[in-house]
Amino acid sequence: MKRFQGQIEHNRETITLLFKVAYDTFEMKRILIRLTIGVIMVILGLFGELNQVIQGILLMTGAWLIVSRDFPPKVRADRTLEERKQPLPILVSTFYEDRMELSGEGRMSLRYRDFQHIVEENDYFFLFLHKNSACMIDSKTLEPDSLEEFKDFVSRKTNLQWQKNTSWFNMSLKELLQLLKQ
């Protein structure tokens, strides 16, 4: 018996968001390493006793690494969109007691235990099988229209907790230490 159904009508913005959420979910260590390298380069550029040209290069590169957090997923999304020869799909996710079915460009049945991460961001839900494979659902299309029941159902079936990716500016020291242990 069908419990929930939702869909996503992909466009440039949803594809870019999908890549950003995947990057934030699976590559936070890389994000923190980029930030750390950027900060070190800025400090060296400001306080290092180096040639002015070298200082300028360090400052510009370090600042770029700090502020370009979303650059890698945007590049990946743009590359994917350029390589795609067909129109972007409308994908429908249907949730049953024992499985989830994804349809749109074909049909596939997915086991709940195969999902690695479940993420809620903005008005979308992301169910990740792995870094390069996710089901994205626009929460406004969810039927029946009970977001909390849907979240409880998916959390129970996948045995995962919903995540909300946070900016590294909002990370607690505890979250940072847990991330570094992974």
Tab-separated table of C-alpha atoms in Angstrom:
chain	number	residue	atom	x	y	z
A	1	MET	CA	0.000	0.000	0.000
A	2	LYS	CA	1.328	3.437	-0.974
A	3	ARG	CA	2.184	5.610	2.030
A	4	PHE	CA	3.653	8.758	0.466
A	5	GLN	CA	4.441	10.152	-2.948
A	6	GLY	CA	6.440	13.185	-4.022
A	7	GLN	CA	8.239	14.397	-7.087
A	8	ILE	CA	10.862	16.725	-8.412
A	9	GLU	CA	10.744	18.583	-11.683
A	10	HIS	CA	14.415	19.145	-12.356
A	11	ASN	CA	15.799	22.402	-13.684
A	12	ARG	CA	19.177	24.131	-13.489
A	13	GLU	CA	18.517	25.324	-9.912
A	14	THR	CA	17.461	21.921	-8.559
A	15	ILE	CA	20.431	20.179	-10.184
A	16	THR	CA	22.801	22.785	-8.715
A	17	LEU	CA	21.185	22.381	-5.281
A	18	LEU	CA	21.435	18.589	-5.543
A	19	PHE	CA	25.184	18.798	-6.203
A	20	LYS	CA	25.648	21.351	-3.407
A	21	VAL	CA	23.810	19.205	-0.853
A	22	ALA	CA	25.773	16.111	-1.936
A	23	TYR	CA	29.030	18.065	-1.585
A	24	ASP	CA	28.023	19.377	1.858
A	25	THR	CA	26.914	15.917	2.992
A	26	PHE	CA	29.825	13.817	1.775
A	27	GLU	CA	32.752	16.224	1.537
A	28	MET	CA	32.673	18.437	4.621
A	29	LYS	CA	36.272	17.458	5.424
A	30	ARG	CA	37.345	18.767	2.024
A	31	ILE	CA	35.432	21.983	2.670
A	32	LEU	CA	37.207	22.435	6.006
A	33	ILE	CA	40.599	21.671	4.450
A	34	ARG	CA	39.957	24.314	1.752
A	35	LEU	CA	38.979	26.800	4.463
A	36	THR	CA	42.075	26.014	6.545
A	37	ILE	CA	44.420	26.350	3.561
A	38	GLY	CA	42.711	29.616	2.614
A	39	VAL	CA	43.119	31.042	6.124
A	40	ILE	CA	46.796	29.998	6.242
A	41	MET	CA	47.422	31.618	2.849
A	42	VAL	CA	45.739	34.857	3.947
A	43	ILE	CA	47.767	34.936	7.177
A	44	LEU	CA	51.002	34.339	5.243
A	45	GLY	CA	50.012	36.998	2.743
A	46	LEU	CA	49.320	39.533	5.485
A	47	PHE	CA	52.106	38.792	7.940
A	48	GLY	CA	54.738	36.831	6.034
A	49	GLU	CA	57.957	38.632	5.178
A	50	LEU	CA	57.710	37.799	1.507
A	51	ASN	CA	57.948	39.570	-1.808
A	52	GLN	CA	54.880	41.787	-2.366
A	53	VAL	CA	53.886	39.847	-5.493
A	54	ILE	CA	53.956	36.584	-3.530
A	55	GLN	CA	51.968	38.214	-0.710
A	56	GLY	CA	49.359	39.430	-3.200
A	57	ILE	CA	49.055	35.983	-4.775
A	58	LEU	CA	48.705	34.359	-1.342
A	59	LEU	CA	46.045	36.877	-0.284
A	60	MET	CA	44.002	36.531	-3.468
A	61	THR	CA	44.221	32.740	-3.579
A	62	GLY	CA	43.522	32.377	0.142
A	63	ALA	CA	40.534	34.722	-0.030
A	64	TRP	CA	39.187	32.842	-3.048
A	65	LEU	CA	39.467	29.499	-1.221
A	66	ILE	CA	37.578	30.954	1.749
A	67	VAL	CA	34.692	32.496	-0.198
A	68	SER	CA	34.354	29.940	-3.013
A	69	ARG	CA	32.894	27.183	-0.846
A	70	ASP	CA	30.223	26.292	-3.427
A	71	PHE	CA	32.516	26.420	-6.449
A	72	PRO	CA	33.247	22.642	-6.782
A	73	PRO	CA	29.582	21.533	-6.749
A	74	LYS	CA	28.603	24.335	-9.145
A	75	VAL	CA	31.274	23.197	-11.594
A	76	ARG	CA	30.066	19.581	-11.311
A	77	ALA	CA	26.438	20.633	-11.835
A	78	ASP	CA	27.330	22.766	-14.866
A	79	ARG	CA	29.359	19.914	-16.377
A	80	THR	CA	26.483	17.463	-15.838
A	81	LEU	CA	23.977	19.843	-17.415
A	82	GLU	CA	26.254	20.466	-20.420
A	83	GLU	CA	26.795	16.730	-21.000
A	84	ARG	CA	23.110	15.872	-20.768
A	85	LYS	CA	21.601	15.448	-24.201
A	86	GLN	CA	17.965	15.030	-23.089
A	87	PRO	CA	15.528	17.344	-21.295
A	88	LEU	CA	15.689	17.263	-17.507
A	89	PRO	CA	13.302	14.684	-16.021
A	90	ILE	CA	10.360	14.780	-13.684
A	91	LEU	CA	11.033	12.036	-11.135
A	92	VAL	CA	8.340	10.559	-8.907
A	93	SER	CA	9.239	8.881	-5.604
A	94	THR	CA	6.600	6.554	-4.165
A	95	PHE	CA	7.036	5.201	-0.645
A	96	TYR	CA	5.630	1.839	0.400
A	97	GLU	CA	6.032	-0.064	3.652
A	98	ASP	CA	8.800	-2.288	2.260
A	99	ARG	CA	10.416	-0.175	-0.479
A	100	MET	CA	10.594	3.062	-2.361
A	101	GLU	CA	9.971	3.231	-6.107
A	102	LEU	CA	11.521	5.860	-8.314
A	103	SER	CA	10.011	6.492	-11.738
A	104	GLY	CA	10.462	8.998	-14.504
A	105	GLU	CA	13.356	7.878	-16.679
A	106	GLY	CA	12.525	4.233	-16.189
A	107	ARG	CA	11.498	2.615	-12.935
A	108	MET	CA	13.507	1.222	-10.054
A	109	SER	CA	12.708	-0.235	-6.672
A	110	LEU	CA	14.960	0.770	-3.775
A	111	ARG	CA	15.362	-0.820	-0.363
A	112	TYR	CA	15.268	1.566	2.573
A	113	ARG	CA	18.338	-0.020	4.161
A	114	ASP	CA	20.438	1.010	1.122
A	115	PHE	CA	20.185	4.723	1.876
A	116	GLN	CA	23.228	6.280	3.546
A	117	HIS	CA	22.006	9.796	4.371
A	118	ILE	CA	18.686	11.591	4.521
A	119	VAL	CA	18.897	15.374	4.334
A	120	GLU	CA	16.350	18.159	4.529
A	121	GLU	CA	17.313	21.478	2.998
A	122	ASN	CA	15.095	24.413	2.075
A	123	ASP	CA	11.884	22.899	0.662
A	124	TYR	CA	13.502	19.654	-0.467
A	125	PHE	CA	14.245	16.189	0.852
A	126	PHE	CA	17.325	14.263	-0.319
A	127	LEU	CA	17.700	10.517	0.135
A	128	PHE	CA	21.269	9.530	-0.716
A	129	LEU	CA	22.194	6.031	-1.786
A	130	HIS	CA	25.793	7.255	-2.087
A	131	LYS	CA	27.708	10.371	-3.065
A	132	ASN	CA	26.630	10.263	-6.705
A	133	SER	CA	23.094	8.918	-6.361
A	134	ALA	CA	20.181	10.565	-4.611
A	135	CYS	CA	16.420	10.884	-4.733
A	136	MET	CA	15.283	14.489	-4.440
A	137	ILE	CA	11.733	15.428	-3.492
A	138	ASP	CA	10.097	18.839	-3.517
A	139	SER	CA	8.272	18.958	-0.167
A	140	LYS	CA	5.422	20.960	-1.730
A	141	THR	CA	4.518	17.939	-3.900
A	142	LEU	CA	4.348	15.458	-1.033
A	143	GLU	CA	1.090	13.500	-0.707
A	144	PRO	CA	-0.403	13.138	1.770
A	145	ASP	CA	0.647	16.598	2.909
A	146	SER	CA	2.138	15.608	6.265
A	147	LEU	CA	5.820	16.506	6.384
A	148	GLU	CA	6.398	15.302	9.950
A	149	GLU	CA	4.732	11.935	9.300
A	150	PHE	CA	6.792	11.559	6.117
A	151	LYS	CA	10.027	12.398	7.934
A	152	ASP	CA	9.210	9.980	10.763
A	153	PHE	CA	8.318	7.231	8.283
A	154	VAL	CA	11.524	7.616	6.249
A	155	SER	CA	13.688	7.920	9.356
A	156	ARG	CA	12.185	4.764	10.838
A	157	LYS	CA	12.454	2.782	7.586
A	158	THR	CA	16.030	3.831	6.783
A	159	ASN	CA	17.163	3.759	10.406
A	160	LEU	CA	18.763	7.174	9.791
A	161	GLN	CA	18.302	10.599	11.315
A	162	TRP	CA	17.442	13.602	9.168
A	163	GLN	CA	20.363	15.959	8.654
A	164	LYS	CA	20.403	19.650	7.959
A	165	ASN	CA	23.737	20.673	6.518
A	166	THR	CA	25.182	23.627	8.352
A	167	SER	CA	27.608	26.256	7.276
A	168	TRP	CA	31.021	25.919	8.894
A	169	PHE	CA	30.342	29.331	10.439
A	170	ASN	CA	27.482	27.729	12.420
A	171	MET	CA	29.277	24.507	13.402
A	172	SER	CA	29.814	23.776	17.057
A	173	LEU	CA	33.170	22.509	18.276
A	174	LYS	CA	31.514	19.136	19.018
A	175	GLU	CA	30.247	18.865	15.405
A	176	LEU	CA	33.686	19.819	14.088
A	177	LEU	CA	35.418	17.167	16.217
A	178	GLN	CA	32.903	14.498	15.134
A	179	LEU	CA	33.541	15.418	11.518
A	180	LEU	CA	37.299	15.113	11.927
A	181	LYS	CA	36.900	11.641	13.491
A	182	GLN	CA	35.104	10.287	10.409
